[in-house]
Amino acid sequence: MSKPRPKSFGNLIVEVIRTGRCTFCGACVAACPEDVLELQTEAPTIKGKCTVCQTCYFSCPQTSLDLETVERKVFGRKRKEEEKLGIMLEACFARTLDPEISTVGQDGGAVTAILENIIQEKSASCAVVSTCDRDLPWKPFPNVATDRESIVLGAGTKYTPSPTLIGLVKAAQDFKGKQVAVVGTPCQVKAIRKIQTSSEISSEIIPEDLLTVGLFCMESYSYESLIGEFLPSKAVDPTEVTKFAIKKGRFLVYSNGEERINVPLKEVKTHVRKACHSCRDFTAELADLSVGSVDAPPGWSTLVLRNQKALDAVQDAEKSGRLEVRKIPNPKETLRVTQRLSERKNQQPEKNSS
Ligand SMILES: Cc1cc2nc3c(=O)[nH]c(=O)nc-3n(C[C@H](O)[C@H](O)[C@H](O)COP(=O)(O)OP(=O)(O)OC[C@H]3O[C@@H](n4cnc5c(N)ncnc54)[C@H](O)[C@@H]3O)c2cc1C
């Protein structure tokens, strides 16, 4: 049997970009050793000559992934049939005990509290968060945060994609040997795991001591479409928006606590990115720690702890007085909506190429 032809950026163009399946995670651009790729409006493009090193192709979350191999490498075992939310050691509800984080956090502010604890307690560590661009309102971009101020600035959900891998690879270069934490959507976490576990490419561009915090995610929206079209169609200026939220099937937009838009989710369906239609991962099943709002009481976040790293991060934040934690004794009973949404998303047609 002849050897398969090496994969080039051209393969990504044909299989992922032109088919509308690019998640805009930034992995290909960040990983390219020749630095010939760059980001454009929600997709990468090539500005130089591709050397067919395959790095972009095998770091892309939308090319094939051998889930069992990844789980064995990351968690030491494959998931059991009954583990519908992926591998899980335990689950809890948590919220920040910091009044400032409580104001800016999306739900319980748990993610920000845990990240702040890491950078305050572990010297020279950093966290990759997504912060809004100064010039483009609500356009998220990764920021390698090293102090409380920049962690807090990253709090809150941006419902459009952030090229998180760009920040993560920068963190690996600037913080060699130090602990790095990264927050990302399920597709971004998948890209990280692909690079860490691929036998085709080098994993050196990812920090060795890494905590991945995955966000639950049903879908994300196109920036141009949501911010550029939907908001103006409701006579809302994006610069006035202070929070977006999705609650109980409704899409909500606030300006300083005042509700400006409250519409059924189906009204924003046309703004969902095409790539999300074939994603089957709701709870970021490959993250160390996954966080969302579903099933949590108001003002709290739901946490799925998948390994010892996650247990340590949550326990440390609790011990330092930054995080309040309520254990969930029976996650199967308590996290019913999370499981239902997970199952629903898992039934979407997956269009991975091999
Ligand atoms: C696109 C998207 C869709 C989501 N959909 C759901 C859902 O359907 N159901 C659900 O329960 N939860 C969903 N979430 C997660 C939820 O909105 C909260 O992020 C989560 O509950 C954590 O809340 P928190 O208060 O602990 O986070 P916070 O303390 O506010 O911290 C949030 C962290 O997420 C980072 N972040 C924000 N936006 C992005 C982004 N676009 N890409 C990468 N990182 C980002 C921030 O930088 C920050 O570090 C979604 C998140 C995103 C980004």
Short mmCIF file of C-alpha atoms and ligand atoms in Angstrom, two decimals:
data_model
loop_
_atom_site.label_atom_id
_atom_site.label_comp_id
_atom_site.label_asym_id
_atom_site.label_seq_id
_atom_site.Cartn_x
_atom_site.Cartn_y
_atom_site.Cartn_z
CA MET A 1 0.00 0.00 0.00
CA SER A 2 1.40 3.42 -0.94
CA LYS A 3 2.05 5.99 1.82
CA PRO A 4 -0.66 8.70 2.13
CA ARG A 5 0.38 12.06 0.65
CA PRO A 6 1.55 14.57 3.29
CA LYS A 7 -1.08 17.09 4.28
CA SER A 8 -0.63 20.74 3.35
CA PHE A 9 -2.51 23.95 4.12
CA GLY A 10 -4.23 23.27 0.79
CA ASN A 11 -5.89 20.24 2.38
CA LEU A 12 -7.20 22.45 5.19
CA ILE A 13 -8.53 24.93 2.65
CA VAL A 14 -10.43 22.20 0.80
CA GLU A 15 -11.63 20.13 3.76
CA VAL A 16 -12.18 22.71 6.50
CA ILE A 17 -12.09 26.34 5.37
CA ARG A 18 -14.11 26.24 2.14
CA THR A 19 -16.64 23.91 3.72
CA GLY A 20 -17.28 26.49 6.46
CA ARG A 21 -16.00 24.19 9.21
CA CYS A 22 -13.15 26.37 10.50
CA THR A 23 -13.71 27.11 14.21
CA PHE A 24 -11.30 30.09 14.21
CA CYS A 25 -9.37 28.58 17.14
CA GLY A 26 -6.07 29.91 15.74
CA ALA A 27 -4.26 26.54 16.06
CA CYS A 28 -2.98 26.36 12.48
CA VAL A 29 -1.67 29.93 12.49
CA ALA A 30 -0.08 29.58 15.92
CA ALA A 31 1.50 26.20 15.16
CA CYS A 32 2.88 26.94 11.68
CA PRO A 33 6.70 26.68 12.06
CA GLU A 34 7.27 28.73 8.89
CA ASP A 35 4.98 31.53 10.06
CA VAL A 36 3.26 31.70 6.68
CA LEU A 37 -0.32 31.63 7.92
CA GLU A 38 -2.33 34.54 9.25
CA LEU A 39 -5.81 35.20 10.56
CA GLN A 40 -8.40 36.96 8.49
CA THR A 41 -12.07 37.48 9.22
CA GLU A 42 -12.88 34.28 11.10
CA ALA A 43 -10.61 32.04 8.98
CA PRO A 44 -6.89 31.62 8.33
CA THR A 45 -5.15 32.43 5.07
CA ILE A 46 -1.68 31.81 3.61
CA LYS A 47 0.77 34.67 2.99
CA GLY A 48 3.88 32.66 1.98
CA LYS A 49 4.96 29.24 0.75
CA CYS A 50 3.62 26.08 2.43
CA THR A 51 6.41 23.55 3.12
CA VAL A 52 3.88 20.73 3.61
CA CYS A 53 5.12 20.05 7.16
CA GLN A 54 1.57 18.91 8.09
CA THR A 55 1.54 20.91 11.34
CA CYS A 56 -1.52 23.02 10.46
CA TYR A 57 -3.48 20.00 9.31
CA PHE A 58 -2.88 17.85 12.37
CA SER A 59 -3.40 20.67 14.86
CA CYS A 60 -6.82 21.52 13.42
CA PRO A 61 -9.73 20.39 15.64
CA GLN A 62 -11.79 19.73 12.50
CA THR A 63 -9.56 17.03 11.01
CA SER A 64 -9.91 13.50 12.34
CA LEU A 65 -9.23 12.70 15.97
CA ASP A 66 -8.85 9.29 17.57
CA LEU A 67 -10.82 9.93 20.77
CA GLU A 68 -9.75 6.74 22.52
CA THR A 69 -6.04 7.44 21.96
CA VAL A 70 -6.42 11.03 23.16
CA GLU A 71 -8.34 9.97 26.29
CA ARG A 72 -5.74 7.34 27.13
CA LYS A 73 -2.91 9.87 26.76
CA VAL A 74 -4.68 12.69 28.61
CA PHE A 75 -6.67 10.83 31.30
CA GLY A 76 -4.91 7.46 31.37
CA ARG A 77 -8.01 5.56 30.25
CA LYS A 78 -10.87 5.67 27.79
CA ARG A 79 -14.34 6.71 28.95
CA LYS A 80 -16.82 4.13 30.13
CA GLU A 81 -20.06 3.62 28.23
CA GLU A 82 -22.07 5.28 31.01
CA GLU A 83 -19.86 8.42 31.17
CA LYS A 84 -22.16 10.54 29.04
CA LEU A 85 -20.39 13.81 29.93
CA GLY A 86 -16.95 12.33 29.29
CA ILE A 87 -14.48 11.25 31.94
CA MET A 88 -15.39 12.79 35.31
CA LEU A 89 -13.98 12.39 38.83
CA GLU A 90 -16.56 14.61 40.46
CA ALA A 91 -18.83 17.60 39.89
CA CYS A 92 -19.71 20.66 41.96
CA PHE A 93 -21.34 24.07 41.87
CA ALA A 94 -18.99 26.95 42.65
CA ARG A 95 -18.97 30.73 42.84
CA THR A 96 -16.43 33.45 43.48
CA LEU A 97 -16.20 35.02 46.92
CA ASP A 98 -14.73 38.19 45.44
CA PRO A 99 -17.32 41.00 45.02
CA GLU A 100 -15.54 42.52 41.98
CA ILE A 101 -15.33 39.18 40.13
CA SER A 102 -18.92 38.46 41.07
CA THR A 103 -19.98 41.62 39.19
CA VAL A 104 -18.05 40.90 36.00
CA GLY A 105 -18.19 37.06 35.92
CA GLN A 106 -20.65 35.51 33.52
CA ASP A 107 -22.31 33.10 35.97
CA GLY A 108 -20.64 32.25 39.29
CA GLY A 109 -17.34 33.86 38.27
CA ALA A 110 -15.77 30.48 39.13
CA VAL A 111 -13.43 30.46 36.13
CA THR A 112 -12.01 33.89 36.92
CA ALA A 113 -11.68 33.06 40.63
CA ILE A 114 -9.75 29.84 39.86
CA LEU A 115 -7.45 31.60 37.37
CA GLU A 116 -6.83 34.46 39.77
CA ASN A 117 -5.93 31.99 42.48
CA ILE A 118 -3.40 30.28 40.21
CA ILE A 119 -1.58 33.43 39.20
CA GLN A 120 -1.57 34.84 42.75
CA GLU A 121 -0.44 31.64 44.44
CA LYS A 122 2.01 30.19 41.88
CA SER A 123 4.87 32.48 41.02
CA ALA A 124 5.44 33.39 37.36
CA SER A 125 2.40 31.47 36.15
CA CYS A 126 -0.04 32.93 33.62
CA ALA A 127 -3.52 32.38 32.23
CA VAL A 128 -4.74 32.70 28.66
CA VAL A 129 -8.09 34.46 28.71
CA SER A 130 -10.15 36.18 26.01
CA THR A 131 -10.40 39.93 26.27
CA CYS A 132 -12.35 42.31 24.06
CA ASP A 133 -10.46 44.27 21.45
CA ARG A 134 -10.05 47.99 22.23
CA ASP A 135 -11.21 49.14 18.78
CA LEU A 136 -13.78 46.48 17.83
CA PRO A 137 -16.51 46.22 20.48
CA TRP A 138 -16.99 42.65 21.79
CA LYS A 139 -14.38 41.18 19.44
CA PRO A 140 -12.50 38.68 21.64
CA PHE A 141 -8.78 38.11 21.35
CA PRO A 142 -6.54 35.96 23.57
CA ASN A 143 -4.54 37.71 26.25
CA VAL A 144 -1.75 36.13 28.27
CA ALA A 145 -2.71 37.44 31.68
CA THR A 146 -0.17 37.62 34.49
CA ASP A 147 -1.94 39.81 37.02
CA ARG A 148 -5.33 40.13 38.67
CA GLU A 149 -6.32 43.13 36.58
CA SER A 150 -5.96 41.35 33.23
CA ILE A 151 -7.62 38.16 34.50
CA VAL A 152 -10.61 40.20 35.68
CA LEU A 153 -10.66 42.14 32.40
CA GLY A 154 -11.13 38.80 30.58
CA ALA A 155 -14.16 37.74 32.67
CA GLY A 156 -17.55 37.30 31.01
CA THR A 157 -18.69 35.41 27.93
CA LYS A 158 -18.04 36.61 24.40
CA TYR A 159 -20.30 34.57 22.16
CA THR A 160 -18.06 34.96 19.09
CA PRO A 161 -14.89 32.92 18.52
CA SER A 162 -11.53 33.84 19.96
CA PRO A 163 -8.32 32.44 18.40
CA THR A 164 -7.19 31.16 21.81
CA LEU A 165 -4.36 28.98 20.48
CA ILE A 166 -2.47 32.12 19.41
CA GLY A 167 -2.31 33.18 23.07
CA LEU A 168 -1.47 29.71 24.29
CA VAL A 169 1.52 29.27 21.97
CA LYS A 170 2.77 32.72 22.99
CA ALA A 171 2.42 31.71 26.66
CA ALA A 172 4.47 28.56 25.98
CA GLN A 173 7.26 30.69 24.50
CA ASP A 174 7.23 33.40 27.17
CA PHE A 175 6.64 31.17 30.22
CA LYS A 176 8.78 28.11 29.49
CA GLY A 177 8.64 25.61 32.35
CA LYS A 178 5.95 27.56 34.27
CA GLN A 179 2.35 26.62 34.92
CA VAL A 180 -0.07 27.97 32.32
CA ALA A 181 -3.86 27.89 32.51
CA VAL A 182 -6.01 28.34 29.42
CA VAL A 183 -9.74 28.89 28.97
CA GLY A 184 -11.41 27.74 25.78
CA THR A 185 -14.48 26.40 24.09
CA PRO A 186 -14.71 22.65 23.32
CA CYS A 187 -13.20 23.08 19.82
CA GLN A 188 -10.27 25.04 21.23
CA VAL A 189 -9.63 22.36 23.85
CA LYS A 190 -9.78 19.74 21.10
CA ALA A 191 -7.08 21.61 19.14
CA ILE A 192 -4.87 21.67 22.25
CA ARG A 193 -5.30 17.93 22.77
CA LYS A 194 -4.60 17.21 19.11
CA ILE A 195 -1.28 19.04 19.27
CA GLN A 196 -0.39 17.42 22.61
CA THR A 197 -1.10 13.88 21.44
CA SER A 198 -0.49 13.80 17.67
CA SER A 199 2.19 11.42 16.45
CA GLU A 200 2.53 13.49 13.25
CA ILE A 201 3.62 16.84 14.74
CA SER A 202 5.62 18.26 17.65
CA SER A 203 3.81 19.04 20.88
CA GLU A 204 6.52 21.45 22.09
CA ILE A 205 4.49 24.53 21.20
CA ILE A 206 2.02 23.71 23.99
CA PRO A 207 3.10 24.46 27.59
CA GLU A 208 4.07 21.27 29.41
CA ASP A 209 2.46 22.24 32.72
CA LEU A 210 -0.99 23.19 31.46
CA LEU A 211 -4.44 23.39 33.05
CA THR A 212 -7.20 23.44 30.43
CA VAL A 213 -10.48 25.00 31.51
CA GLY A 214 -13.17 24.16 28.94
CA LEU A 215 -16.43 26.09 28.68
CA PHE A 216 -19.74 24.35 28.02
CA CYS A 217 -20.78 25.51 24.56
CA MET A 218 -23.86 24.82 22.47
CA GLU A 219 -22.77 27.18 19.70
CA SER A 220 -20.90 30.33 18.92
CA TYR A 221 -21.84 33.20 16.60
CA SER A 222 -20.20 34.98 13.72
CA TYR A 223 -18.81 38.35 14.84
CA GLU A 224 -19.71 40.14 11.64
CA SER A 225 -23.20 38.77 11.74
CA LEU A 226 -24.09 39.03 15.47
CA ILE A 227 -22.36 42.27 16.35
CA GLY A 228 -22.42 43.83 12.90
CA GLU A 229 -25.98 42.95 11.84
CA PHE A 230 -28.14 41.58 14.65
CA LEU A 231 -27.43 44.33 17.22
CA PRO A 232 -28.01 47.21 14.74
CA SER A 233 -31.21 45.48 13.59
CA LYS A 234 -32.47 45.92 17.17
CA ALA A 235 -31.16 49.50 17.33
CA VAL A 236 -28.51 48.52 19.89
CA ASP A 237 -25.05 50.08 19.63
CA PRO A 238 -22.42 47.37 20.40
CA THR A 239 -20.36 49.85 22.43
CA GLU A 240 -23.26 50.19 24.89
CA VAL A 241 -23.53 46.44 25.56
CA THR A 242 -22.13 45.32 28.90
CA LYS A 243 -23.24 41.68 28.90
CA PHE A 244 -24.62 38.95 26.63
CA ALA A 245 -26.30 35.86 28.07
CA ILE A 246 -28.23 32.80 26.99
CA LYS A 247 -30.81 31.64 29.51
CA LYS A 248 -33.67 29.19 29.27
CA GLY A 249 -33.84 29.30 25.48
CA ARG A 250 -33.57 33.10 25.23
CA PHE A 251 -30.81 35.36 23.95
CA LEU A 252 -30.30 38.36 26.22
CA VAL A 253 -28.35 41.57 25.80
CA TYR A 254 -27.76 44.04 28.66
CA SER A 255 -26.48 47.56 29.01
CA ASN A 256 -25.40 48.38 32.59
CA GLY A 257 -27.92 45.95 34.07
CA GLU A 258 -30.77 47.11 31.83
CA GLU A 259 -32.18 44.47 29.49
CA ARG A 260 -31.95 45.74 25.89
CA ILE A 261 -32.74 42.56 23.93
CA ASN A 262 -34.66 39.47 25.04
CA VAL A 263 -35.54 37.18 22.12
CA PRO A 264 -36.05 33.46 21.64
CA LEU A 265 -32.79 31.72 20.69
CA LYS A 266 -34.26 30.75 17.34
CA GLU A 267 -34.19 34.43 16.36
CA VAL A 268 -30.38 34.40 16.43
CA LYS A 269 -29.97 30.94 14.84
CA THR A 270 -29.01 32.43 11.47
CA HIS A 271 -25.98 34.06 13.12
CA VAL A 272 -24.59 30.72 14.45
CA ARG A 273 -21.27 29.77 12.85
CA LYS A 274 -21.56 26.93 10.36
CA ALA A 275 -18.72 25.04 12.08
CA CYS A 276 -20.88 24.62 15.19
CA HIS A 277 -23.47 22.57 13.30
CA SER A 278 -21.17 19.55 13.19
CA CYS A 279 -19.70 19.85 16.70
CA ARG A 280 -20.68 17.04 19.06
CA ASP A 281 -19.06 18.23 22.26
CA PHE A 282 -21.16 20.34 24.67
CA THR A 283 -19.14 20.12 27.89
CA ALA A 284 -15.55 20.31 26.57
CA GLU A 285 -15.07 16.64 27.28
CA LEU A 286 -11.31 16.74 26.77
CA ALA A 287 -10.62 19.59 29.22
CA ASP A 288 -9.18 19.02 32.70
CA LEU A 289 -11.97 21.14 34.16
CA SER A 290 -15.23 22.03 32.38
CA VAL A 291 -17.45 24.94 33.44
CA GLY A 292 -20.92 26.09 32.39
CA SER A 293 -24.13 27.51 33.75
CA VAL A 294 -26.62 24.76 32.93
CA ASP A 295 -28.15 23.09 36.01
CA ALA A 296 -26.46 25.59 38.37
CA PRO A 297 -28.50 27.78 40.77
CA PRO A 298 -28.52 31.48 39.73
CA GLY A 299 -25.16 33.10 40.48
CA TRP A 300 -23.28 29.78 40.52
CA SER A 301 -21.31 27.84 37.88
CA THR A 302 -21.44 24.09 37.22
CA LEU A 303 -18.02 22.43 37.33
CA VAL A 304 -17.06 19.01 35.93
CA LEU A 305 -13.69 17.91 37.35
CA ARG A 306 -12.10 15.32 35.10
CA ASN A 307 -8.69 14.69 36.66
CA GLN A 308 -6.38 15.46 39.60
CA LYS A 309 -5.25 18.76 38.05
CA ALA A 310 -8.82 20.00 38.13
CA LEU A 311 -9.33 18.78 41.72
CA ASP A 312 -6.18 20.60 42.83
CA ALA A 313 -7.14 23.85 41.07
CA VAL A 314 -10.62 23.91 42.62
CA GLN A 315 -9.46 22.82 46.09
CA ASP A 316 -6.65 25.40 46.11
CA ALA A 317 -9.07 28.21 45.19
CA GLU A 318 -11.46 27.04 47.90
CA LYS A 319 -8.72 26.81 50.55
CA SER A 320 -7.46 30.31 49.78
CA GLY A 321 -10.96 31.69 50.35
CA ARG A 322 -11.50 32.76 46.73
CA LEU A 323 -14.10 30.14 45.80
CA GLU A 324 -17.19 28.71 47.49
CA VAL A 325 -17.83 25.10 46.50
CA ARG A 326 -20.92 22.89 46.87
CA LYS A 327 -20.23 19.27 46.01
CA ILE A 328 -22.77 17.44 43.87
CA PRO A 329 -23.15 14.00 45.47
CA ASN A 330 -25.02 12.45 42.57
CA PRO A 331 -24.10 14.20 39.28
CA LYS A 332 -26.23 11.82 37.20
CA GLU A 333 -29.36 12.94 39.04
CA THR A 334 -28.43 16.62 39.43
CA LEU A 335 -26.91 17.42 36.03
CA ARG A 336 -29.92 16.28 34.01
CA VAL A 337 -30.16 19.24 31.63
CA THR A 338 -26.40 19.15 31.03
CA GLN A 339 -26.70 15.48 30.07
CA ARG A 340 -29.72 16.13 27.85
CA LEU A 341 -27.97 18.96 25.98
CA SER A 342 -24.85 16.83 25.69
CA GLU A 343 -26.78 13.98 24.18
CA ARG A 344 -28.59 16.34 21.82
CA LYS A 345 -25.32 17.82 20.61
CA ASN A 346 -23.76 14.40 20.32
CA GLN A 347 -26.39 13.51 17.74
CA GLN A 348 -25.34 16.28 15.35
CA PRO A 349 -23.79 14.88 12.18
CA GLU A 350 -20.02 14.96 12.60
CA LYS A 351 -18.32 15.85 9.36
CA ASN A 352 -14.74 15.01 10.22
CA SER A 353 -12.52 14.07 7.37
CA SER A 354 -9.99 11.28 7.73
C1 LIG B 1 -19.35 30.74 22.77
C2 LIG B 1 -19.80 30.27 24.14
C3 LIG B 1 -20.99 29.56 24.27
C4 LIG B 1 -21.40 29.08 25.52
N1 LIG B 1 -22.54 28.34 25.63
C5 LIG B 1 -22.92 27.83 26.81
C6 LIG B 1 -24.09 27.02 26.92
O1 LIG B 1 -24.76 26.76 25.91
N2 LIG B 1 -24.42 26.54 28.13
C7 LIG B 1 -23.65 26.80 29.27
O2 LIG B 1 -24.00 26.33 30.36
N3 LIG B 1 -22.55 27.56 29.19
C8 LIG B 1 -22.16 28.08 28.01
N4 LIG B 1 -21.03 28.85 27.92
C9 LIG B 1 -20.22 29.07 29.14
C10 LIG B 1 -20.77 30.19 30.01
O3 LIG B 1 -21.16 31.30 29.22
C11 LIG B 1 -19.70 30.66 31.04
O4 LIG B 1 -18.49 30.95 30.37
C12 LIG B 1 -19.42 29.61 32.08
O5 LIG B 1 -20.61 29.29 32.75
C13 LIG B 1 -18.38 30.09 33.10
O6 LIG B 1 -18.95 31.11 33.86
P1 LIG B 1 -18.07 31.87 34.95
O7 LIG B 1 -18.88 32.96 35.54
O8 LIG B 1 -17.45 30.85 35.84
O9 LIG B 1 -16.93 32.47 33.98
P2 LIG B 1 -16.11 33.86 34.10
O10 LIG B 1 -15.51 33.96 35.45
O11 LIG B 1 -16.92 34.98 33.58
O12 LIG B 1 -14.92 33.54 33.06
C14 LIG B 1 -15.20 33.25 31.73
C15 LIG B 1 -13.89 32.91 31.04
O13 LIG B 1 -14.16 32.52 29.71
C16 LIG B 1 -13.30 33.21 28.81
N5 LIG B 1 -14.02 33.41 27.55
C17 LIG B 1 -15.07 34.22 27.33
N6 LIG B 1 -15.47 34.15 26.05
C18 LIG B 1 -14.64 33.29 25.44
C19 LIG B 1 -14.52 32.80 24.11
N7 LIG B 1 -15.35 33.21 23.13
N8 LIG B 1 -13.56 31.89 23.84
C20 LIG B 1 -12.69 31.48 24.80
N9 LIG B 1 -12.75 31.92 26.09
C21 LIG B 1 -13.70 32.80 26.40
C22 LIG B 1 -13.01 34.52 29.51
O14 LIG B 1 -11.82 35.11 29.06
C23 LIG B 1 -12.93 34.09 30.98
O15 LIG B 1 -11.65 33.67 31.33
C24 LIG B 1 -20.60 29.35 26.67
C25 LIG B 1 -19.40 30.08 26.54
C26 LIG B 1 -19.00 30.53 25.28
C27 LIG B 1 -17.69 31.29 25.15
#
